[in-house]
Amino acid sequence: MRIKTYNTKQEVASNFSRYLAILLASEETSHIALSGGSTPKVVFDELAANFQSDIDWHGVHLYWGDERCVAPTDDDSNYKMTVEHLISKIDIPKENIHRIKGENIPKEEAVRYADVLDENLPKSNGIPQFDLVILGMGDDGHTASIFPHEIDLWDSEQYCEVATHPDSGQRRITISGQIINNAKNVVFLVTGEGKAEKVGEIHNKNDKAKMYPASLVAPESNNLVWFLDEAAATLI
Ligand code: 6PG
């Protein structure tokens, strides 16, 4: 595992964008799982503004590691955020976008999206393999949409599961642990002081951290990089 710490969220965004450009240049076709949240928003803006000539998006297939069970036009939709900040600004074929359909019946969508992964991704260990899974961590310790109160979803035998937000009750679709740990590369993008305590617990192997799925992220490939800003890294 590598930990890279930068002064600001903006520096996290530009350094991750450079990492991504190098990774994408090494493959003709890449399959990437995106995440939602505030940090990816800055990353997407950076990719669209400053990396147009570094990335050929024609060979890149975009998926999501999690999605809220809402329409694609809803402000809560991770897909909508990605369209606004990235997809609408880059030259990527429509057929390369594989969104989770948050408007569908959650249980049915989890099964459908597992099939999408099964049909489109190359396999390793008999399991679909992403070239890159991008993850974040919420202030409450959730990663993808696996929340501490549903940590068992991590070990699901399914590729995708239906999760429930502990406060709002909002349903979400999330990929499970076996998909995350089977990826060729996994990256965490974590910024802000609200994350510092949990980032510290995870990296110092505190007992409490067992409830956070981020502490279970250990890809077989060993290619795991945490991109942090100073504020999130203060307690490591
Ligand atoms: C989501 C995300 C989620 C996200 C974290 C961190 O849709 O909620 O995919 O897992 O990564 O909430 O979000 P921030 O970038 O806002 O810290």
Tab-separated table of C-alpha atoms and ligand atoms in Angstrom:
chain	number	residue	atom	x	y	z
A	1	MET	CA	0.000	0.000	0.000
A	2	ARG	CA	1.166	3.531	-0.726
A	3	ILE	CA	-0.025	6.686	1.013
A	4	LYS	CA	0.362	9.978	-0.835
A	5	THR	CA	-0.373	13.161	1.079
A	6	TYR	CA	-0.824	16.588	-0.514
A	7	ASN	CA	-1.464	20.058	0.920
A	8	THR	CA	-4.903	20.587	-0.573
A	9	LYS	CA	-7.847	18.795	-2.176
A	10	GLN	CA	-6.939	20.500	-5.453
A	11	GLU	CA	-3.435	18.999	-5.290
A	12	VAL	CA	-4.972	15.589	-4.595
A	13	ALA	CA	-7.069	16.086	-7.728
A	14	SER	CA	-4.173	17.066	-9.983
A	15	ASN	CA	-1.852	14.314	-8.738
A	16	PHE	CA	-4.534	11.643	-9.009
A	17	SER	CA	-5.350	12.888	-12.532
A	18	ARG	CA	-1.702	12.447	-13.502
A	19	TYR	CA	-1.715	8.925	-11.990
A	20	LEU	CA	-4.870	8.116	-13.987
A	21	ALA	CA	-3.465	9.468	-17.255
A	22	ILE	CA	-0.377	7.255	-16.875
A	23	LEU	CA	-2.468	4.202	-15.987
A	24	LEU	CA	-4.826	4.683	-18.940
A	25	ALA	CA	-1.942	5.201	-21.370
A	26	SER	CA	-0.649	1.695	-20.579
A	27	GLU	CA	-3.824	-0.136	-21.725
A	28	GLU	CA	-5.806	-0.083	-24.967
A	29	THR	CA	-9.062	-0.691	-23.090
A	30	SER	CA	-9.653	0.135	-19.431
A	31	HIS	CA	-12.600	-0.513	-17.152
A	32	ILE	CA	-12.931	1.923	-14.272
A	33	ALA	CA	-15.366	2.075	-11.355
A	34	LEU	CA	-16.085	5.645	-10.240
A	35	SER	CA	-17.376	6.858	-6.906
A	36	GLY	CA	-19.602	9.730	-5.867
A	37	GLY	CA	-18.944	12.373	-3.239
A	38	SER	CA	-17.293	15.760	-3.111
A	39	THR	CA	-13.675	14.728	-3.782
A	40	PRO	CA	-14.366	13.058	-7.164
A	41	LYS	CA	-16.238	16.207	-8.206
A	42	VAL	CA	-12.979	18.206	-7.952
A	43	VAL	CA	-11.076	15.382	-9.666
A	44	PHE	CA	-13.562	15.288	-12.558
A	45	ASP	CA	-13.291	19.078	-12.973
A	46	GLU	CA	-9.509	18.770	-13.049
A	47	LEU	CA	-9.586	15.929	-15.605
A	48	ALA	CA	-11.935	17.902	-17.849
A	49	ALA	CA	-10.000	21.170	-17.548
A	50	ASN	CA	-6.371	20.084	-17.668
A	51	PHE	CA	-6.044	16.517	-18.961
A	52	GLN	CA	-7.953	16.616	-22.281
A	53	SER	CA	-4.846	16.013	-24.361
A	54	ASP	CA	-3.391	13.370	-22.000
A	55	ILE	CA	-6.275	10.893	-22.029
A	56	ASP	CA	-7.916	9.159	-24.981
A	57	TRP	CA	-11.333	8.343	-23.523
A	58	HIS	CA	-12.308	6.117	-26.487
A	59	GLY	CA	-10.697	3.110	-24.846
A	60	VAL	CA	-12.094	3.854	-21.385
A	61	HIS	CA	-15.254	2.242	-20.015
A	62	LEU	CA	-16.858	3.937	-17.034
A	63	TYR	CA	-18.839	2.103	-14.346
A	64	TRP	CA	-19.877	3.056	-10.820
A	65	GLY	CA	-18.917	1.444	-7.530
A	66	ASP	CA	-22.129	2.704	-6.018
A	67	GLU	CA	-25.246	4.654	-6.845
A	68	ARG	CA	-28.173	6.098	-4.946
A	69	CYS	CA	-31.565	4.595	-5.874
A	70	VAL	CA	-32.881	7.750	-7.522
A	71	ALA	CA	-33.570	8.875	-11.099
A	72	PRO	CA	-30.537	9.900	-13.197
A	73	THR	CA	-31.916	13.465	-13.176
A	74	ASP	CA	-31.966	13.650	-9.352
A	75	ASP	CA	-29.352	15.832	-7.628
A	76	ASP	CA	-28.419	12.825	-5.482
A	77	SER	CA	-27.462	10.745	-8.521
A	78	ASN	CA	-23.756	9.936	-8.802
A	79	TYR	CA	-24.300	9.489	-12.538
A	80	LYS	CA	-25.761	13.009	-12.850
A	81	MET	CA	-22.801	14.493	-10.989
A	82	THR	CA	-20.373	12.649	-13.264
A	83	VAL	CA	-22.186	13.811	-16.407
A	84	GLU	CA	-22.085	17.424	-15.240
A	85	HIS	CA	-18.446	17.442	-14.142
A	86	LEU	CA	-16.814	14.995	-16.579
A	87	ILE	CA	-18.805	13.083	-19.185
A	88	SER	CA	-20.376	16.155	-20.823
A	89	LYS	CA	-16.920	17.698	-21.204
A	90	ILE	CA	-14.926	14.807	-22.682
A	91	ASP	CA	-15.026	12.897	-25.948
A	92	ILE	CA	-16.197	9.465	-24.778
A	93	PRO	CA	-18.504	7.154	-26.760
A	94	LYS	CA	-21.970	6.705	-25.225
A	95	GLU	CA	-21.588	2.926	-25.282
A	96	ASN	CA	-18.604	3.220	-22.912
A	97	ILE	CA	-20.845	4.508	-20.112
A	98	HIS	CA	-22.261	1.727	-17.957
A	99	ARG	CA	-24.385	3.398	-15.325
A	100	ILE	CA	-26.201	1.829	-12.404
A	101	LYS	CA	-29.891	2.503	-13.065
A	102	GLY	CA	-30.933	4.015	-9.758
A	103	GLU	CA	-34.492	4.387	-10.992
A	104	ASN	CA	-34.989	0.595	-11.217
A	105	ILE	CA	-36.301	-1.631	-8.413
A	106	PRO	CA	-33.191	-1.926	-6.193
A	107	LYS	CA	-33.046	-5.718	-5.886
A	108	GLU	CA	-33.514	-6.166	-9.621
A	109	GLU	CA	-30.927	-3.508	-10.410
A	110	ALA	CA	-28.309	-5.168	-8.175
A	111	VAL	CA	-28.787	-8.365	-10.177
A	112	ARG	CA	-28.804	-6.539	-13.531
A	113	TYR	CA	-25.640	-4.583	-12.750
A	114	ALA	CA	-23.853	-7.732	-11.564
A	115	ASP	CA	-24.660	-9.148	-15.022
A	116	VAL	CA	-23.302	-5.980	-16.660
A	117	LEU	CA	-20.007	-6.504	-14.819
A	118	ASP	CA	-20.016	-10.206	-15.644
A	119	GLU	CA	-20.578	-9.568	-19.359
A	120	ASN	CA	-18.271	-6.592	-19.910
A	121	LEU	CA	-15.262	-7.019	-17.678
A	122	PRO	CA	-12.370	-9.390	-18.206
A	123	LYS	CA	-12.134	-12.050	-15.486
A	124	SER	CA	-9.462	-12.915	-12.989
A	125	ASN	CA	-10.029	-15.724	-10.477
A	126	GLY	CA	-13.318	-16.222	-12.336
A	127	ILE	CA	-14.488	-12.812	-11.043
A	128	PRO	CA	-14.916	-9.586	-13.067
A	129	GLN	CA	-11.791	-7.465	-12.821
A	130	PHE	CA	-11.677	-3.678	-12.960
A	131	ASP	CA	-8.459	-1.996	-14.048
A	132	LEU	CA	-9.183	0.603	-11.406
A	133	VAL	CA	-11.713	1.030	-8.612
A	134	ILE	CA	-11.885	4.573	-7.216
A	135	LEU	CA	-13.152	4.739	-3.655
A	136	GLY	CA	-13.815	7.402	-1.047
A	137	MET	CA	-14.696	7.248	2.621
A	138	GLY	CA	-17.591	9.082	4.216
A	139	ASP	CA	-17.308	10.818	7.594
A	140	ASP	CA	-19.321	7.886	9.017
A	141	GLY	CA	-16.792	5.358	7.691
A	142	HIS	CA	-18.706	4.090	4.650
A	143	THR	CA	-16.929	3.126	1.446
A	144	ALA	CA	-18.691	2.577	-1.886
A	145	SER	CA	-22.169	2.254	-0.259
A	146	ILE	CA	-21.162	-0.252	2.400
A	147	PHE	CA	-21.922	1.413	5.739
A	148	PRO	CA	-20.553	0.215	9.106
A	149	HIS	CA	-24.017	-1.068	10.192
A	150	GLU	CA	-24.114	-3.304	7.104
A	151	ILE	CA	-20.476	-4.376	7.078
A	152	ASP	CA	-21.624	-7.931	6.193
A	153	LEU	CA	-22.349	-6.700	2.654
A	154	TRP	CA	-18.589	-6.609	2.170
A	155	ASP	CA	-18.497	-10.431	2.215
A	156	SER	CA	-21.499	-10.903	-0.050
A	157	GLU	CA	-21.339	-13.705	-2.579
A	158	GLN	CA	-23.029	-11.359	-5.043
A	159	TYR	CA	-21.060	-8.845	-7.085
A	160	CYS	CA	-23.607	-6.122	-6.264
A	161	GLU	CA	-25.865	-5.543	-3.272
A	162	VAL	CA	-28.644	-3.248	-2.105
A	163	ALA	CA	-27.548	-1.063	0.801
A	164	THR	CA	-29.470	1.319	3.064
A	165	HIS	CA	-28.238	4.683	4.332
A	166	PRO	CA	-28.359	4.501	8.171
A	167	ASP	CA	-29.966	7.943	8.669
A	168	SER	CA	-32.069	8.724	5.629
A	169	GLY	CA	-33.035	5.134	4.789
A	170	GLN	CA	-32.120	5.884	1.151
A	171	ARG	CA	-31.515	2.674	-0.791
A	172	ARG	CA	-28.297	2.353	-2.725
A	173	ILE	CA	-26.636	-0.155	-5.023
A	174	THR	CA	-23.035	-1.027	-4.207
A	175	ILE	CA	-20.356	-3.349	-5.463
A	176	SER	CA	-19.188	-5.854	-2.832
A	177	GLY	CA	-15.773	-6.623	-1.358
A	178	GLN	CA	-14.893	-9.435	-3.771
A	179	ILE	CA	-15.128	-7.044	-6.732
A	180	ILE	CA	-13.074	-4.355	-4.986
A	181	ASN	CA	-10.301	-6.688	-3.880
A	182	ASN	CA	-10.132	-8.351	-7.299
A	183	ALA	CA	-9.301	-5.055	-9.056
A	184	LYS	CA	-5.909	-4.516	-10.682
A	185	ASN	CA	-5.681	-1.144	-8.922
A	186	VAL	CA	-7.628	0.464	-6.094
A	187	VAL	CA	-7.367	4.111	-5.153
A	188	PHE	CA	-8.821	5.994	-2.203
A	189	LEU	CA	-9.489	9.720	-2.593
A	190	VAL	CA	-10.058	11.100	0.906
A	191	THR	CA	-9.952	14.772	1.868
A	192	GLY	CA	-11.040	17.030	4.704
A	193	GLU	CA	-10.633	17.106	8.480
A	194	GLY	CA	-13.907	15.201	8.972
A	195	LYS	CA	-12.066	12.072	7.797
A	196	ALA	CA	-8.960	12.423	9.988
A	197	GLU	CA	-10.127	10.332	12.957
A	198	LYS	CA	-11.220	7.346	10.881
A	199	VAL	CA	-8.228	7.536	8.537
A	200	GLY	CA	-6.032	7.463	11.663
A	201	GLU	CA	-7.906	4.461	13.118
A	202	ILE	CA	-7.607	2.539	9.856
A	203	HIS	CA	-3.923	3.177	9.287
A	204	ASN	CA	-2.999	2.625	12.948
A	205	LYS	CA	-5.009	-0.628	12.907
A	206	ASN	CA	-7.264	0.417	15.778
A	207	ASP	CA	-9.941	-2.193	16.698
A	208	LYS	CA	-12.730	0.257	15.846
A	209	ALA	CA	-11.573	0.301	12.237
A	210	LYS	CA	-12.854	-3.253	11.701
A	211	MET	CA	-16.299	-1.739	11.198
A	212	TYR	CA	-15.093	0.409	8.326
A	213	PRO	CA	-14.992	-1.351	4.960
A	214	ALA	CA	-11.956	0.764	4.038
A	215	SER	CA	-9.930	-1.364	6.471
A	216	LEU	CA	-10.883	-4.476	4.456
A	217	VAL	CA	-9.665	-3.083	1.153
A	218	ALA	CA	-6.595	-5.142	0.303
A	219	PRO	CA	-6.507	-5.989	-3.406
A	220	GLU	CA	-4.819	-9.255	-4.299
A	221	SER	CA	-2.770	-7.253	-6.804
A	222	ASN	CA	-1.321	-5.244	-3.885
A	223	ASN	CA	-1.870	-2.086	-5.912
A	224	LEU	CA	-3.563	0.152	-3.381
A	225	VAL	CA	-2.902	3.883	-3.177
A	226	TRP	CA	-4.437	6.338	-0.703
A	227	PHE	CA	-4.486	9.938	-1.977
A	228	LEU	CA	-5.020	12.191	1.065
A	229	ASP	CA	-4.893	15.873	1.816
A	230	GLU	CA	-3.078	17.130	4.945
A	231	ALA	CA	-6.372	17.627	6.778
A	232	ALA	CA	-7.392	13.980	6.393
A	233	ALA	CA	-3.906	12.675	7.195
A	234	THR	CA	-3.261	14.470	10.516
A	235	LEU	CA	-3.714	11.384	12.734
A	236	ILE	CA	-1.698	8.845	10.743
B	1	6PG	C1	-21.339	8.035	-2.425
B	1	6PG	C2	-19.917	7.608	-2.521
B	1	6PG	C3	-19.239	7.477	-1.201
B	1	6PG	C4	-18.152	8.531	-1.162
B	1	6PG	C5	-17.908	8.995	0.240
B	1	6PG	C6	-16.871	10.085	0.317
B	1	6PG	O1	-21.993	7.989	-3.431
B	1	6PG	O2	-21.749	8.435	-1.333
B	1	6PG	O3	-19.530	6.842	-3.534
B	1	6PG	O4	-18.760	6.233	-0.864
B	1	6PG	O5	-16.991	8.046	-1.737
B	1	6PG	O6	-19.113	9.453	0.786
B	1	6PG	O7	-17.351	11.273	-0.202
B	1	6PG	P1	-16.525	12.626	-0.172
B	1	6PG	O8	-15.676	12.654	-1.376
B	1	6PG	O9	-17.603	13.667	-0.212
B	1	6PG	O10	-15.744	12.642	1.077
